[in-house]
Coordinates of C-alpha atoms and ligand atoms in Angstrom, one line a residue:
M1 CA -0.2 1.8 3.9
C2 CA 2.5 0.2 5.7
G3 CA 4.7 2.3 8.4
I4 CA 8.5 1.1 9.1
V5 CA 10.5 3.0 11.9
G6 CA 13.9 1.8 12.8
Y7 CA 16.5 3.3 14.9
I8 CA 21.1 2.5 16.1
G9 CA 22.4 4.2 18.6
D10 CA 22.8 4.1 22.4
K11 CA 18.9 4.8 23.8
K12 CA 16.6 1.9 24.6
V13 CA 15.1 1.4 21.0
A14 CA 11.5 0.0 22.1
P15 CA 9.8 4.0 23.4
I16 CA 11.8 5.0 20.0
L17 CA 9.7 2.6 17.4
I18 CA 6.4 2.7 19.5
N19 CA 6.7 6.5 19.6
G20 CA 7.8 6.4 15.7
L21 CA 5.3 4.2 15.3
K22 CA 2.4 6.4 16.7
K23 CA 3.1 9.2 14.1
L24 CA 2.2 7.0 11.2
E25 CA -1.2 6.1 12.5
Y26 CA -2.6 8.1 10.5
R27 CA -1.3 6.4 7.3
G28 CA -3.9 3.3 8.4
Y29 CA -3.0 0.1 10.0
D30 CA -4.3 -2.9 11.0
S31 CA -1.7 -4.3 13.1
S32 CA 1.8 -3.7 14.0
G33 CA 5.5 -4.9 15.2
V34 CA 9.0 -4.7 16.7
A35 CA 12.3 -6.5 16.4
I36 CA 14.7 -5.6 19.3
F37 CA 18.1 -6.9 19.3
G38 CA 19.0 -7.4 23.0
D39 CA 21.3 -10.4 24.6
N40 CA 22.7 -12.2 21.3
N41 CA 19.2 -12.7 19.6
L42 CA 16.1 -10.6 18.5
D43 CA 13.0 -10.1 20.6
V44 CA 9.8 -10.2 18.4
I45 CA 6.6 -8.2 19.6
K46 CA 3.5 -8.4 17.5
C47 CA -0.3 -8.3 17.6
K48 CA -3.2 -7.6 15.0
G49 CA -5.2 -4.4 16.5
R50 CA -4.3 -0.8 17.4
L51 CA -0.9 0.1 18.4
S52 CA -1.9 0.5 21.7
I53 CA -2.2 -3.5 22.2
L54 CA 1.4 -4.0 21.3
E55 CA 2.7 -0.5 23.3
S56 CA 1.4 -2.4 26.1
K57 CA 2.4 -5.8 25.8
V58 CA 5.9 -3.7 25.0
L59 CA 5.7 -1.9 28.5
E60 CA 5.3 -5.4 30.0
N61 CA 8.4 -7.1 28.8
M62 CA 10.6 -3.9 27.9
P63 CA 13.5 -5.2 25.6
S64 CA 16.5 -3.2 26.9
G65 CA 18.1 -3.5 23.1
T66 CA 19.1 -0.3 21.5
M67 CA 18.7 -1.0 17.8
G68 CA 15.7 -2.3 16.1
I69 CA 13.0 -1.8 13.6
G70 CA 9.0 -1.3 14.1
H71 CA 6.2 -1.7 11.5
T72 CA 2.7 -1.0 11.2
R73 CA 0.6 -3.2 8.5
W74 CA -2.1 -2.4 5.9
A75 CA -2.5 -5.9 5.4
T76 CA -1.9 -6.6 1.3
H77 CA -1.2 -10.2 1.6
G78 CA -2.8 -12.7 4.2
E79 CA -5.3 -11.4 6.3
P80 CA -4.7 -8.6 9.3
N81 CA -3.5 -11.2 12.3
D82 CA -0.9 -12.1 14.7
V83 CA 1.0 -14.0 12.4
N84 CA 0.8 -12.4 9.4
S85 CA 2.2 -8.7 11.2
H86 CA 5.6 -7.7 10.9
P87 CA 8.6 -8.2 11.6
H88 CA 9.0 -11.6 9.7
I89 CA 12.1 -13.6 11.3
S90 CA 13.8 -16.2 9.1
N91 CA 13.7 -20.2 10.3
S92 CA 17.1 -19.7 12.5
G93 CA 15.5 -16.7 14.1
K94 CA 18.5 -14.6 12.8
I95 CA 17.2 -12.6 10.5
A96 CA 14.0 -9.8 10.9
V97 CA 12.5 -7.9 8.3
V98 CA 10.1 -5.3 8.4
H99 CA 8.4 -4.5 4.4
N100 CA 6.1 -1.7 2.9
G101 CA 4.9 -2.6 -0.9
I102 CA 4.0 -6.0 -2.6
I103 CA 6.8 -8.8 -3.8
E104 CA 5.4 -9.4 -7.1
N105 CA 7.0 -12.8 -7.8
Y106 CA 7.0 -14.2 -4.1
L107 CA 5.2 -17.5 -4.9
K108 CA 7.9 -18.3 -7.3
L109 CA 10.8 -16.8 -4.4
K110 CA 8.6 -18.8 -1.9
E111 CA 8.2 -22.4 -4.5
F112 CA 12.2 -22.1 -4.6
L113 CA 12.5 -21.5 -1.0
Q114 CA 10.4 -24.3 0.2
S115 CA 12.9 -26.4 -1.8
Q116 CA 15.7 -25.6 -0.1
G117 CA 13.9 -26.7 3.4
Y118 CA 12.5 -23.6 4.4
D119 CA 8.8 -23.4 6.4
F120 CA 6.8 -20.4 6.1
K121 CA 4.5 -19.5 9.1
S122 CA 2.6 -16.5 7.5
D123 CA 0.3 -15.9 4.0
T124 CA 2.5 -13.1 3.6
D125 CA 4.4 -12.1 0.5
T126 CA 7.1 -10.4 3.0
E127 CA 8.2 -13.5 4.7
V128 CA 10.2 -15.0 1.5
V129 CA 12.8 -11.9 2.2
A130 CA 13.2 -12.7 5.3
H131 CA 14.1 -16.4 4.0
L132 CA 15.9 -14.9 1.2
V133 CA 17.8 -13.0 2.8
E134 CA 19.3 -15.9 5.2
Y135 CA 19.8 -18.0 2.4
H136 CA 22.1 -15.9 0.6
Y137 CA 23.8 -14.5 3.9
K138 CA 27.4 -16.1 4.5
G139 CA 28.5 -13.5 7.4
N140 CA 27.9 -10.0 5.1
L141 CA 24.2 -8.3 5.8
I142 CA 24.5 -6.0 2.9
E143 CA 26.3 -8.3 0.3
A144 CA 22.8 -10.9 1.3
V145 CA 20.0 -7.8 0.9
I146 CA 21.5 -6.9 -2.5
E147 CA 21.7 -10.2 -3.7
S148 CA 18.1 -10.7 -2.2
I149 CA 16.8 -7.3 -3.9
N150 CA 18.2 -8.6 -7.3
E151 CA 16.0 -11.6 -7.0
I152 CA 12.9 -9.6 -5.8
E153 CA 10.2 -8.3 -8.5
G154 CA 7.7 -5.5 -7.1
S155 CA 8.1 -2.4 -4.7
Y156 CA 9.5 -2.4 -1.2
A157 CA 10.7 -0.6 1.4
L158 CA 12.6 -2.8 3.5
G159 CA 14.5 -2.6 7.1
V160 CA 16.5 -5.8 7.8
I161 CA 18.4 -6.5 11.2
C162 CA 20.5 -9.6 11.8
S163 CA 21.1 -10.8 15.4
D164 CA 24.6 -11.8 14.2
C165 CA 25.2 -8.2 13.3
P166 CA 24.5 -6.1 16.3
T167 CA 25.9 -2.7 15.4
E168 CA 24.8 -2.1 11.6
F169 CA 21.5 -2.9 10.0
I170 CA 19.8 -2.6 6.5
A171 CA 17.8 -0.6 4.7
A172 CA 16.7 -0.8 1.1
R173 CA 13.6 0.6 -1.1
K174 CA 12.3 0.9 -4.6
D175 CA 8.7 2.1 -5.4
S176 CA 7.8 2.0 -1.6
P177 CA 8.5 5.3 0.4
L178 CA 12.2 5.3 2.8
I179 CA 13.6 8.1 4.3
V180 CA 16.7 7.8 6.5
G181 CA 17.3 10.4 9.6
L182 CA 20.6 11.6 10.5
G183 CA 21.6 12.0 14.5
K184 CA 24.3 12.3 16.6
G185 CA 25.2 8.6 17.6
E186 CA 22.3 7.2 16.6
N187 CA 20.8 7.0 13.1
F188 CA 16.6 6.3 11.7
I189 CA 15.3 4.9 8.9
A190 CA 11.1 5.7 8.5
S191 CA 8.8 5.7 5.9
D192 CA 7.7 9.2 6.6
I193 CA 9.3 12.0 7.8
P194 CA 6.6 12.7 11.1
A195 CA 8.5 9.5 12.7
I196 CA 11.9 10.9 13.4
L197 CA 11.1 14.6 13.5
E198 CA 11.2 14.7 17.2
Y199 CA 14.8 13.3 17.0
T200 CA 16.3 14.8 13.7
R201 CA 15.5 17.2 10.8
E202 CA 18.2 16.3 8.6
I203 CA 17.3 13.4 5.8
Y204 CA 18.4 11.5 2.9
I205 CA 15.5 10.9 1.0
L206 CA 16.3 7.7 -0.8
E207 CA 16.1 7.0 -4.5
D208 CA 14.8 3.5 -5.8
K209 CA 16.8 0.8 -5.4
E210 CA 19.1 2.4 -3.1
I211 CA 20.5 0.1 0.1
V212 CA 21.2 1.9 3.2
H213 CA 23.6 0.5 5.3
L214 CA 23.3 1.9 9.0
T215 CA 25.8 2.3 12.0
K216 CA 25.1 4.3 14.8
D217 CA 27.7 6.8 13.8
D218 CA 27.7 6.5 10.5
V219 CA 25.2 5.9 7.5
K220 CA 26.3 5.0 3.8
V221 CA 24.0 5.0 0.6
Y222 CA 24.8 1.9 -2.2
N223 CA 23.2 1.2 -5.3
I224 CA 22.2 -2.0 -6.2
H225 CA 25.7 -2.8 -8.0
G226 CA 27.1 -1.8 -4.4
A227 CA 28.6 1.5 -5.5
E228 CA 28.7 3.7 -2.7
V229 CA 26.1 6.7 -4.0
K230 CA 26.5 10.8 -2.4
K231 CA 23.2 11.6 -0.6
E232 CA 22.2 15.3 -0.1
I233 CA 21.4 16.1 3.4
F234 CA 17.5 17.6 3.2
N235 CA 16.6 19.6 5.9
V236 CA 13.1 19.7 7.0
T237 CA 11.0 22.7 7.8
W238 CA 7.8 21.4 8.1
D239 CA 5.7 20.7 11.6
V240 CA 4.7 16.9 12.1
S241 CA 1.0 17.9 11.0
S242 CA 2.2 19.0 7.3
A243 CA 4.6 16.2 7.4
E244 CA 2.1 13.4 7.7
K245 CA 0.8 15.1 4.5
S246 CA 4.3 15.1 2.6
G247 CA 3.8 19.1 2.5
Y248 CA 0.6 18.7 0.9
E249 CA -1.8 20.7 2.7
H250 CA -4.8 18.1 2.5
F251 CA -4.9 14.2 2.8
M252 CA -6.8 14.9 -0.5
M253 CA -4.1 16.1 -2.3
K254 CA -1.6 14.2 -1.1
E255 CA -3.8 11.2 -2.4
M256 CA -4.2 12.4 -6.0
F257 CA -0.7 12.8 -6.4
E258 CA -0.3 8.8 -5.3
E259 CA -2.4 7.8 -8.2
P260 CA 0.5 7.1 -10.6
K261 CA 1.4 4.7 -8.0
V262 CA -1.7 3.2 -6.9
I263 CA -2.2 2.7 -10.5
K264 CA 0.8 0.5 -10.9
D265 CA 0.6 -1.0 -7.9
T266 CA -2.8 -2.4 -8.8
I267 CA -1.9 -3.4 -12.7
S268 CA 1.2 -4.3 -12.6
P269 CA 1.4 -7.7 -10.3
R270 CA -1.4 -8.8 -12.6
I271 CA 0.4 -8.8 -15.6
E272 CA 3.1 -12.1 -15.9
N273 CA 4.4 -12.3 -19.7
D274 CA 2.2 -9.9 -21.3
K275 CA -1.0 -11.9 -20.1
I276 CA -3.3 -10.8 -17.3
V277 CA -3.5 -13.3 -14.4
L278 CA -6.2 -11.8 -12.0
D279 CA -4.7 -13.6 -8.7
N280 CA -7.5 -14.8 -6.1
V281 CA -10.0 -15.1 -9.0
S282 CA -11.0 -18.0 -10.8
I283 CA -13.3 -17.2 -12.8
S284 CA -12.7 -19.4 -16.1
K285 CA -13.9 -19.4 -19.9
E286 CA -16.5 -22.3 -19.2
D287 CA -17.3 -20.1 -16.0
L288 CA -18.0 -17.0 -18.4
D289 CA -20.0 -18.9 -21.0
N290 CA -22.3 -20.1 -18.6
I291 CA -23.2 -16.0 -17.2
D292 CA -25.9 -14.4 -18.8
K293 CA -25.5 -11.0 -17.4
I294 CA -22.9 -9.8 -14.9
Y295 CA -24.7 -7.4 -12.4
I296 CA -22.1 -4.7 -10.8
V297 CA -23.3 -3.4 -7.4
A298 CA -21.6 -0.6 -5.3
C299 CA -22.2 2.7 -3.8
G300 CA -21.0 6.0 -4.2
T301 CA -17.6 6.6 -5.8
A302 CA -17.4 2.6 -6.0
Y303 CA -21.0 3.0 -8.0
H304 CA -19.3 5.8 -10.4
A305 CA -16.3 3.2 -11.7
G306 CA -19.1 0.0 -11.4
V307 CA -20.3 2.5 -14.5
V308 CA -17.3 2.7 -16.2
G309 CA -17.3 -0.9 -15.7
K310 CA -20.5 -1.5 -17.5
Y311 CA -19.6 0.3 -21.1
I312 CA -16.1 -1.7 -20.8
I313 CA -17.0 -5.1 -19.9
E314 CA -20.1 -5.1 -22.6
K315 CA -17.9 -3.5 -25.1
L316 CA -15.2 -5.8 -24.9
A317 CA -16.4 -9.2 -23.4
R318 CA -20.1 -8.6 -25.0
I319 CA -21.7 -9.8 -21.8
P320 CA -24.4 -8.1 -20.7
V321 CA -24.0 -5.6 -17.5
E322 CA -26.0 -4.4 -15.4
I323 CA -24.9 -1.7 -12.7
D324 CA -27.0 -1.0 -9.8
I325 CA -27.0 1.0 -6.8
A326 CA -26.9 -1.5 -3.5
S327 CA -29.4 0.2 -1.9
E328 CA -31.5 -0.3 -5.1
F329 CA -30.6 -3.8 -5.7
R330 CA -30.8 -4.8 -2.2
Y331 CA -34.9 -4.0 -2.1
R332 CA -35.7 -4.8 -5.9
D333 CA -35.8 -8.1 -5.4
P334 CA -33.3 -8.7 -8.2
L335 CA -33.3 -11.3 -11.0
I336 CA -30.1 -13.2 -9.8
S337 CA -29.5 -16.8 -10.1
D338 CA -26.6 -19.3 -10.6
R339 CA -26.4 -18.3 -14.1
N340 CA -25.7 -14.5 -12.5
L341 CA -21.6 -12.9 -12.0
V342 CA -22.1 -10.1 -9.4
I343 CA -19.1 -7.5 -8.9
I344 CA -19.2 -6.0 -6.1
I345 CA -16.9 -2.7 -5.5
S346 CA -16.2 -1.2 -2.3
Q347 CA -13.1 0.8 -0.9
S348 CA -13.8 -0.2 3.0
G349 CA -15.3 -3.3 2.1
E350 CA -18.0 -2.7 5.1
T351 CA -20.2 -0.4 3.3
L352 CA -23.5 -2.0 4.7
D353 CA -26.1 -1.5 1.7
T354 CA -23.4 -3.3 -0.5
L355 CA -21.9 -5.9 1.9
V356 CA -26.3 -6.6 2.1
A357 CA -26.3 -6.4 -2.0
L358 CA -23.8 -9.3 -1.6
K359 CA -25.1 -11.7 0.9
E360 CA -28.6 -11.4 -1.2
S361 CA -26.7 -12.5 -4.6
K362 CA -25.1 -14.8 -2.8
K363 CA -28.1 -16.7 -1.0
R364 CA -29.5 -16.6 -5.0
G365 CA -26.3 -18.9 -6.3
A366 CA -24.9 -16.0 -8.0
K367 CA -20.9 -16.0 -8.6
I368 CA -19.5 -13.2 -6.8
L369 CA -15.9 -11.2 -8.1
S370 CA -15.2 -8.6 -5.3
I371 CA -13.3 -5.4 -6.6
V372 CA -12.0 -4.3 -1.9
N373 CA -9.3 -2.3 -1.1
V374 CA -9.4 -3.5 2.8
V375 CA -7.8 -6.6 2.8
G376 CA -9.8 -8.9 5.6
S377 CA -12.6 -6.6 5.4
S378 CA -16.6 -8.0 4.9
I379 CA -17.2 -7.7 1.8
A380 CA -13.6 -9.6 0.8
R381 CA -14.4 -12.4 3.7
E382 CA -17.9 -12.9 2.3
S383 CA -16.5 -13.1 -1.3
E384 CA -15.3 -16.1 -3.4
N385 CA -13.3 -13.9 -5.8
V386 CA -11.5 -10.7 -4.4
L387 CA -9.5 -8.2 -6.9
Y388 CA -8.2 -5.9 -4.4
T389 CA -7.2 -2.7 -5.4
W390 CA -3.9 -1.6 -3.9
A391 CA -4.3 1.8 -3.4
G392 CA -3.2 1.5 0.4
P393 CA -5.0 3.3 3.1
E394 CA -7.2 6.4 1.8
I395 CA -7.8 9.3 4.6
S396 CA -9.5 12.1 2.9
V397 CA -13.2 11.1 2.9
A398 CA -13.8 12.4 -0.5
S399 CA -12.4 9.4 -2.6
T400 CA -9.8 10.1 -5.3
K401 CA -7.0 7.5 -5.8
A402 CA -9.6 4.4 -4.5
Y403 CA -11.8 5.0 -7.9
N404 CA -8.8 5.4 -10.2
A405 CA -7.8 1.5 -8.5
Q406 CA -11.1 0.5 -9.0
L407 CA -10.9 1.5 -13.1
A408 CA -7.5 -0.3 -13.2
A409 CA -9.2 -3.4 -11.7
L410 CA -12.0 -3.0 -14.2
Y411 CA -10.3 -2.7 -16.8
L412 CA -8.1 -6.0 -16.0
I413 CA -11.4 -7.7 -15.4
A414 CA -12.8 -6.7 -18.4
F415 CA -9.6 -7.4 -20.7
D416 CA -9.4 -10.8 -18.9
F417 CA -13.1 -11.4 -19.6
A418 CA -12.9 -10.6 -23.6
Y419 CA -9.6 -12.4 -23.7
K420 CA -11.1 -15.6 -22.6
K421 CA -14.2 -15.3 -24.3
G422 CA -12.3 -15.0 -27.6
R423 CA -13.1 -11.5 -28.2
L424 CA -10.0 -10.4 -28.2
D425 CA -7.1 -11.2 -30.6
E426 CA -3.8 -11.4 -29.8
A427 CA -2.4 -8.1 -31.5
T428 CA -5.2 -6.3 -29.7
Y429 CA -5.0 -8.1 -26.3
K430 CA -1.4 -7.4 -26.2
S431 CA -1.8 -3.4 -27.3
C432 CA -4.5 -3.4 -24.6
I433 CA -2.3 -4.3 -21.5
K434 CA 0.5 -1.9 -23.5
E435 CA -2.1 1.3 -22.7
L436 CA -2.6 0.0 -19.0
K437 CA 0.8 0.5 -18.4
S438 CA 1.0 3.6 -20.1
L439 CA -1.4 5.1 -17.7
P440 CA 1.3 5.8 -14.5
S441 CA 3.1 8.5 -16.0
K442 CA 0.2 9.5 -18.4
T443 CA -1.0 10.3 -15.1
E444 CA 1.7 12.2 -13.7
E445 CA 1.4 14.4 -17.2
V446 CA -2.4 15.4 -15.8
L447 CA -1.3 15.7 -12.1
A448 CA 1.4 18.1 -13.9
N449 CA -0.7 20.7 -15.0
K450 CA -2.6 21.9 -12.1
E451 CA -2.0 25.3 -12.2
I452 CA -4.7 26.0 -15.1
I453 CA -7.2 24.2 -13.0
Q454 CA -6.5 26.1 -10.0
K455 CA -6.4 29.4 -11.9
F456 CA -9.6 28.3 -13.4
A457 CA -11.1 27.6 -10.0
S458 CA -10.2 30.5 -8.7
Q459 CA -12.2 32.3 -11.4
H460 CA -15.6 30.7 -10.3
Y461 CA -15.6 29.2 -6.8
N462 CA -18.6 31.4 -6.7
A463 CA -20.5 29.6 -8.8
K464 CA -24.0 28.3 -7.3
S465 CA -24.7 25.5 -10.2
I466 CA -22.4 23.5 -12.3
F467 CA -23.3 20.9 -14.9
F468 CA -21.3 18.5 -16.1
I469 CA -22.1 17.1 -19.7
G470 CA -20.7 14.0 -21.5
R471 CA -20.8 10.8 -23.8
G472 CA -20.0 7.5 -23.3
L473 CA -17.5 6.7 -21.1
D474 CA -17.6 10.4 -20.2
Y475 CA -20.8 10.3 -19.3
A476 CA -19.6 8.2 -16.3
L477 CA -16.8 10.2 -15.6
S478 CA -19.2 13.0 -15.5
M479 CA -21.0 11.4 -12.4
E480 CA -18.1 10.7 -10.6
G481 CA -16.9 14.7 -11.1
S482 CA -19.7 16.3 -10.2
L483 CA -20.1 14.0 -7.3
K484 CA -16.6 15.1 -6.1
L485 CA -17.7 18.8 -6.7
K486 CA -20.5 18.4 -4.4
E487 CA -19.1 16.1 -1.7
I488 CA -16.2 18.9 -1.0
S489 CA -17.2 22.5 -2.5
Y490 CA -21.1 22.2 -1.3
I491 CA -21.7 23.3 -4.7
H492 CA -25.2 22.1 -6.4
S493 CA -24.4 20.3 -9.3
E494 CA -25.7 17.5 -11.8
A495 CA -24.2 15.1 -14.7
Y496 CA -26.1 14.9 -17.5
A497 CA -25.5 12.6 -20.7
G498 CA -24.9 14.9 -23.8
G499 CA -27.9 13.7 -25.7
E500 CA -30.4 14.5 -23.1
L501 CA -29.1 18.3 -22.9
K502 CA -32.2 18.9 -25.1
H503 CA -34.7 17.2 -23.2
G504 CA -34.8 19.7 -20.1
T505 CA -31.2 20.8 -18.8
I506 CA -30.5 23.3 -21.2
A507 CA -33.5 25.3 -19.4
L508 CA -30.9 25.7 -16.7
I509 CA -28.4 27.1 -18.8
E510 CA -28.0 30.9 -18.8
K511 CA -25.4 33.4 -19.0
G512 CA -22.4 32.5 -16.6
T513 CA -23.6 28.9 -16.2
L514 CA -20.2 27.2 -15.8
V515 CA -20.7 23.6 -17.7
I516 CA -17.6 20.9 -17.1
C517 CA -17.6 18.5 -20.4
P518 CA -15.1 15.6 -20.1
V519 CA -14.4 14.7 -24.5
T520 CA -12.1 11.7 -24.2
Q521 CA -14.0 9.4 -26.9
D522 CA -12.8 9.8 -30.3
D523 CA -16.5 9.0 -31.7
L524 CA -18.2 11.2 -29.4
V525 CA -15.8 14.5 -30.0
D526 CA -18.2 15.6 -32.5
K527 CA -21.2 15.2 -30.9
M528 CA -20.2 17.1 -28.1
I529 CA -18.8 20.0 -29.6
S530 CA -22.5 20.2 -30.4
N531 CA -23.2 20.0 -27.1
I532 CA -20.5 22.9 -26.6
R533 CA -22.1 25.1 -29.0
E534 CA -25.4 24.2 -27.7
V535 CA -24.6 25.8 -24.1
K536 CA -22.0 28.5 -25.3
A537 CA -24.9 29.6 -27.5
R538 CA -27.1 30.5 -24.4
G539 CA -23.9 31.8 -22.9
A540 CA -22.5 29.0 -20.6
V541 CA -18.8 29.2 -19.1
V542 CA -17.3 25.7 -20.6
M543 CA -14.4 23.6 -19.5
A544 CA -13.4 20.7 -21.3
I545 CA -10.9 18.2 -20.9
T546 CA -9.6 16.3 -23.6
Q547 CA -6.7 14.9 -25.5
K548 CA -4.1 17.0 -26.9
K549 CA -5.0 15.6 -30.4
N550 CA -8.3 17.1 -30.2
K551 CA -6.8 20.7 -31.4
D552 CA -10.3 22.0 -32.6
M553 CA -11.5 21.8 -28.2
E554 CA -9.2 24.7 -28.0
K555 CA -11.7 26.8 -30.6
T556 CA -14.7 25.4 -28.9
A557 CA -14.3 25.7 -25.2
D558 CA -13.5 28.8 -23.1
V559 CA -10.8 26.6 -21.3
V560 CA -9.5 23.4 -22.0
I561 CA -7.3 20.9 -19.8
N562 CA -5.5 18.8 -22.4
I563 CA -4.7 15.0 -21.4
P564 CA -1.9 13.1 -22.8
D565 CA -3.2 11.3 -26.3
I566 CA -4.7 7.9 -24.9
D567 CA -6.8 5.4 -26.5
P568 CA -10.5 6.7 -25.8
L569 CA -11.4 3.0 -23.8
V570 CA -9.0 3.5 -21.4
A571 CA -9.2 8.0 -21.0
P572 CA -11.5 7.4 -17.7
V573 CA -8.3 6.8 -15.7
I574 CA -6.5 9.4 -16.3
A575 CA -9.3 12.5 -17.1
V576 CA -11.0 11.8 -13.8
T577 CA -8.1 13.6 -12.2
P578 CA -8.5 16.9 -13.8
L579 CA -12.3 16.5 -12.2
Q580 CA -10.6 15.5 -8.4
L581 CA -8.3 18.7 -9.2
F582 CA -11.3 21.2 -10.4
A583 CA -13.7 19.9 -7.1
Y584 CA -10.5 20.0 -5.0
Y585 CA -9.5 23.7 -6.1
M586 CA -13.2 24.8 -5.7
A587 CA -13.5 23.2 -1.9
V588 CA -10.3 25.4 -1.1
E589 CA -10.9 28.5 -2.9
K590 CA -14.4 28.9 -0.7
G591 CA -12.4 27.9 2.7
C592 CA -13.8 24.1 3.0
D593 CA -12.9 21.6 5.3
V594 CA -11.5 19.7 2.5
D595 CA -10.2 16.0 4.0
K596 CA -13.3 16.3 6.1
P597 CA -16.6 17.4 4.6
R598 CA -19.9 18.4 6.6
N599 CA -22.1 15.6 6.9
L600 CA -20.2 12.9 5.1
A601 CA -18.4 9.7 6.5
K602 CA -15.7 7.6 4.7
S603 CA -17.5 4.4 5.3
V604 CA -20.9 4.1 5.6
T605 CA -21.8 1.5 7.8
V606 CA -25.4 2.0 8.8
E607 CA -28.6 2.1 6.3
Ligands
G6P170 C1 -19.0 7.1 1.5 C2 -18.0 7.2 1.0 C3 -17.8 7.5 -0.4 C4 -17.4 6.3 -0.9 C5 -19.0 5.4 -0.7 C6 -18.7 3.8 -1.1 O1 -20.4 7.8 0.7 O2 -17.8 8.8 1.4 O3 -16.5 8.3 -1.0 O4 -17.5 6.4 -2.3 O5 -19.2 5.2 1.4 O6 -17.6 3.1 -0.1 P1 -17.3 1.9 -0.2 O7 -16.2 1.8 0.9 O8 -18.1 1.0 -0.2 O9 -16.5 2.2 -1.3

């Protein structure tokens, strides 16, 4: 996720910006840059690659200014390169902008600004902000920023400076983090606390749609209507390491708490006037009519997202879908032709087996649609259609928020394909979109219940073997729940389809065996209740995850984790979170290294 640092004071700003950006490296980035006010104009230095490259460029030609903004970029719109790096500069060279977030209506704004004579140099959404602020700038920078953000849709944390205004700078936020650091004769902005902790422990935490006016001696915060807002000072007591994790003990927990945001970021830019519009994807109704079968190919957690994808695309769009593990697919001489669509799923975009499977499919003439989290990654570059998940960098090796974002992307695809194929009438299509929009707040509700799962884990962390049992979409979820547990707690576990219990697994159930059952599919609840009874009759301890409305579950399972009532079709997006939390708390109780589990790598770029 992009990182922002800004400073105004009496000290040389360049080292402060570089130092602050280094503290934000943990957020992940692919390029970086600074804009510094000096000698009546803005010095801009930016480049692709490691921060050390930017640092040596800045050292070579150390700007002497005492006000500036810096940025580490995690590419969203436009691949990582020097030009797309931030800061972005308006055509006159007066305004410099750094941004974290996604400007959803940037194409509309870009067309308007082009009609006003503005020339665009990058592929980013951010560049519109620089030109828009310049367009509105009539000598008052904060007014220009307020007018601009009134026209912007999407998420943003912004730092804006102007060469006409060397004693002030402006920042604003909506749905992307931004804090203000309060110093003596100097003030700061940053995406996160570690960037400024060395200089001050007094901060303002900005709320959505707040705009800040900073000078070296003063900070004023305004709302979107220009009225001043009184802020409380927050005193930071954390050390740098816990500040990086926003106070959470592990990145994994921090990332689970980001799930509502990443689901929203993945879905909302793709919904325009109650219709799904998949950017960078050109698959028409005619294309879909020419497709006999879809293959979904991935590894690990991405593969488990694909299993959900198979169920929902088949159910909604009525196109046959085969789901494959990439390492199997690539060697099994798959029956792929130009009448197939291959959906590739990968968080990193670099998993070797997945990449080779993609190339193999392309060679055989298939259409490719990739769901990828890292812009400009190998898989993204190889794919004719890419639907990015906007999950931001994932640091914990065990994937959590990226899975939720992959599911969100798959639902967008399934609903879009089904609608194009004429399988969804207008009313159902609209209600599907409404369900999608409700996912972020429902995920928040699930996260708020974490203590019940923590308590259950604290009682059962010594378990030697745990079974996950589900039916339909809950079987797909069970696979991911079981993988998460294995990965970080090293407890043996298996996922089984409820109907398979009698075909072998039930022999392993004995007194005290732990069984975890997601039960979110209305038409299968009774079947799952029978399964739960069967294992309980043999002594199992059962934790069920189900919608609040399924009151009978209280009488059946030992512990019930309630999730909000939700259409069973989209339930996996929120029902996976208790499974992730369960794995997390089991691993914590066992004293495992949660973020860096033994023998595992975040990105597997070898066979
Ligand atoms: C590794 C990671 C998993 C991930 C899998 C696929 O095994 O540890 O978390 O699901 O690779 O990675 P990808 O980047 O292709 O999604």
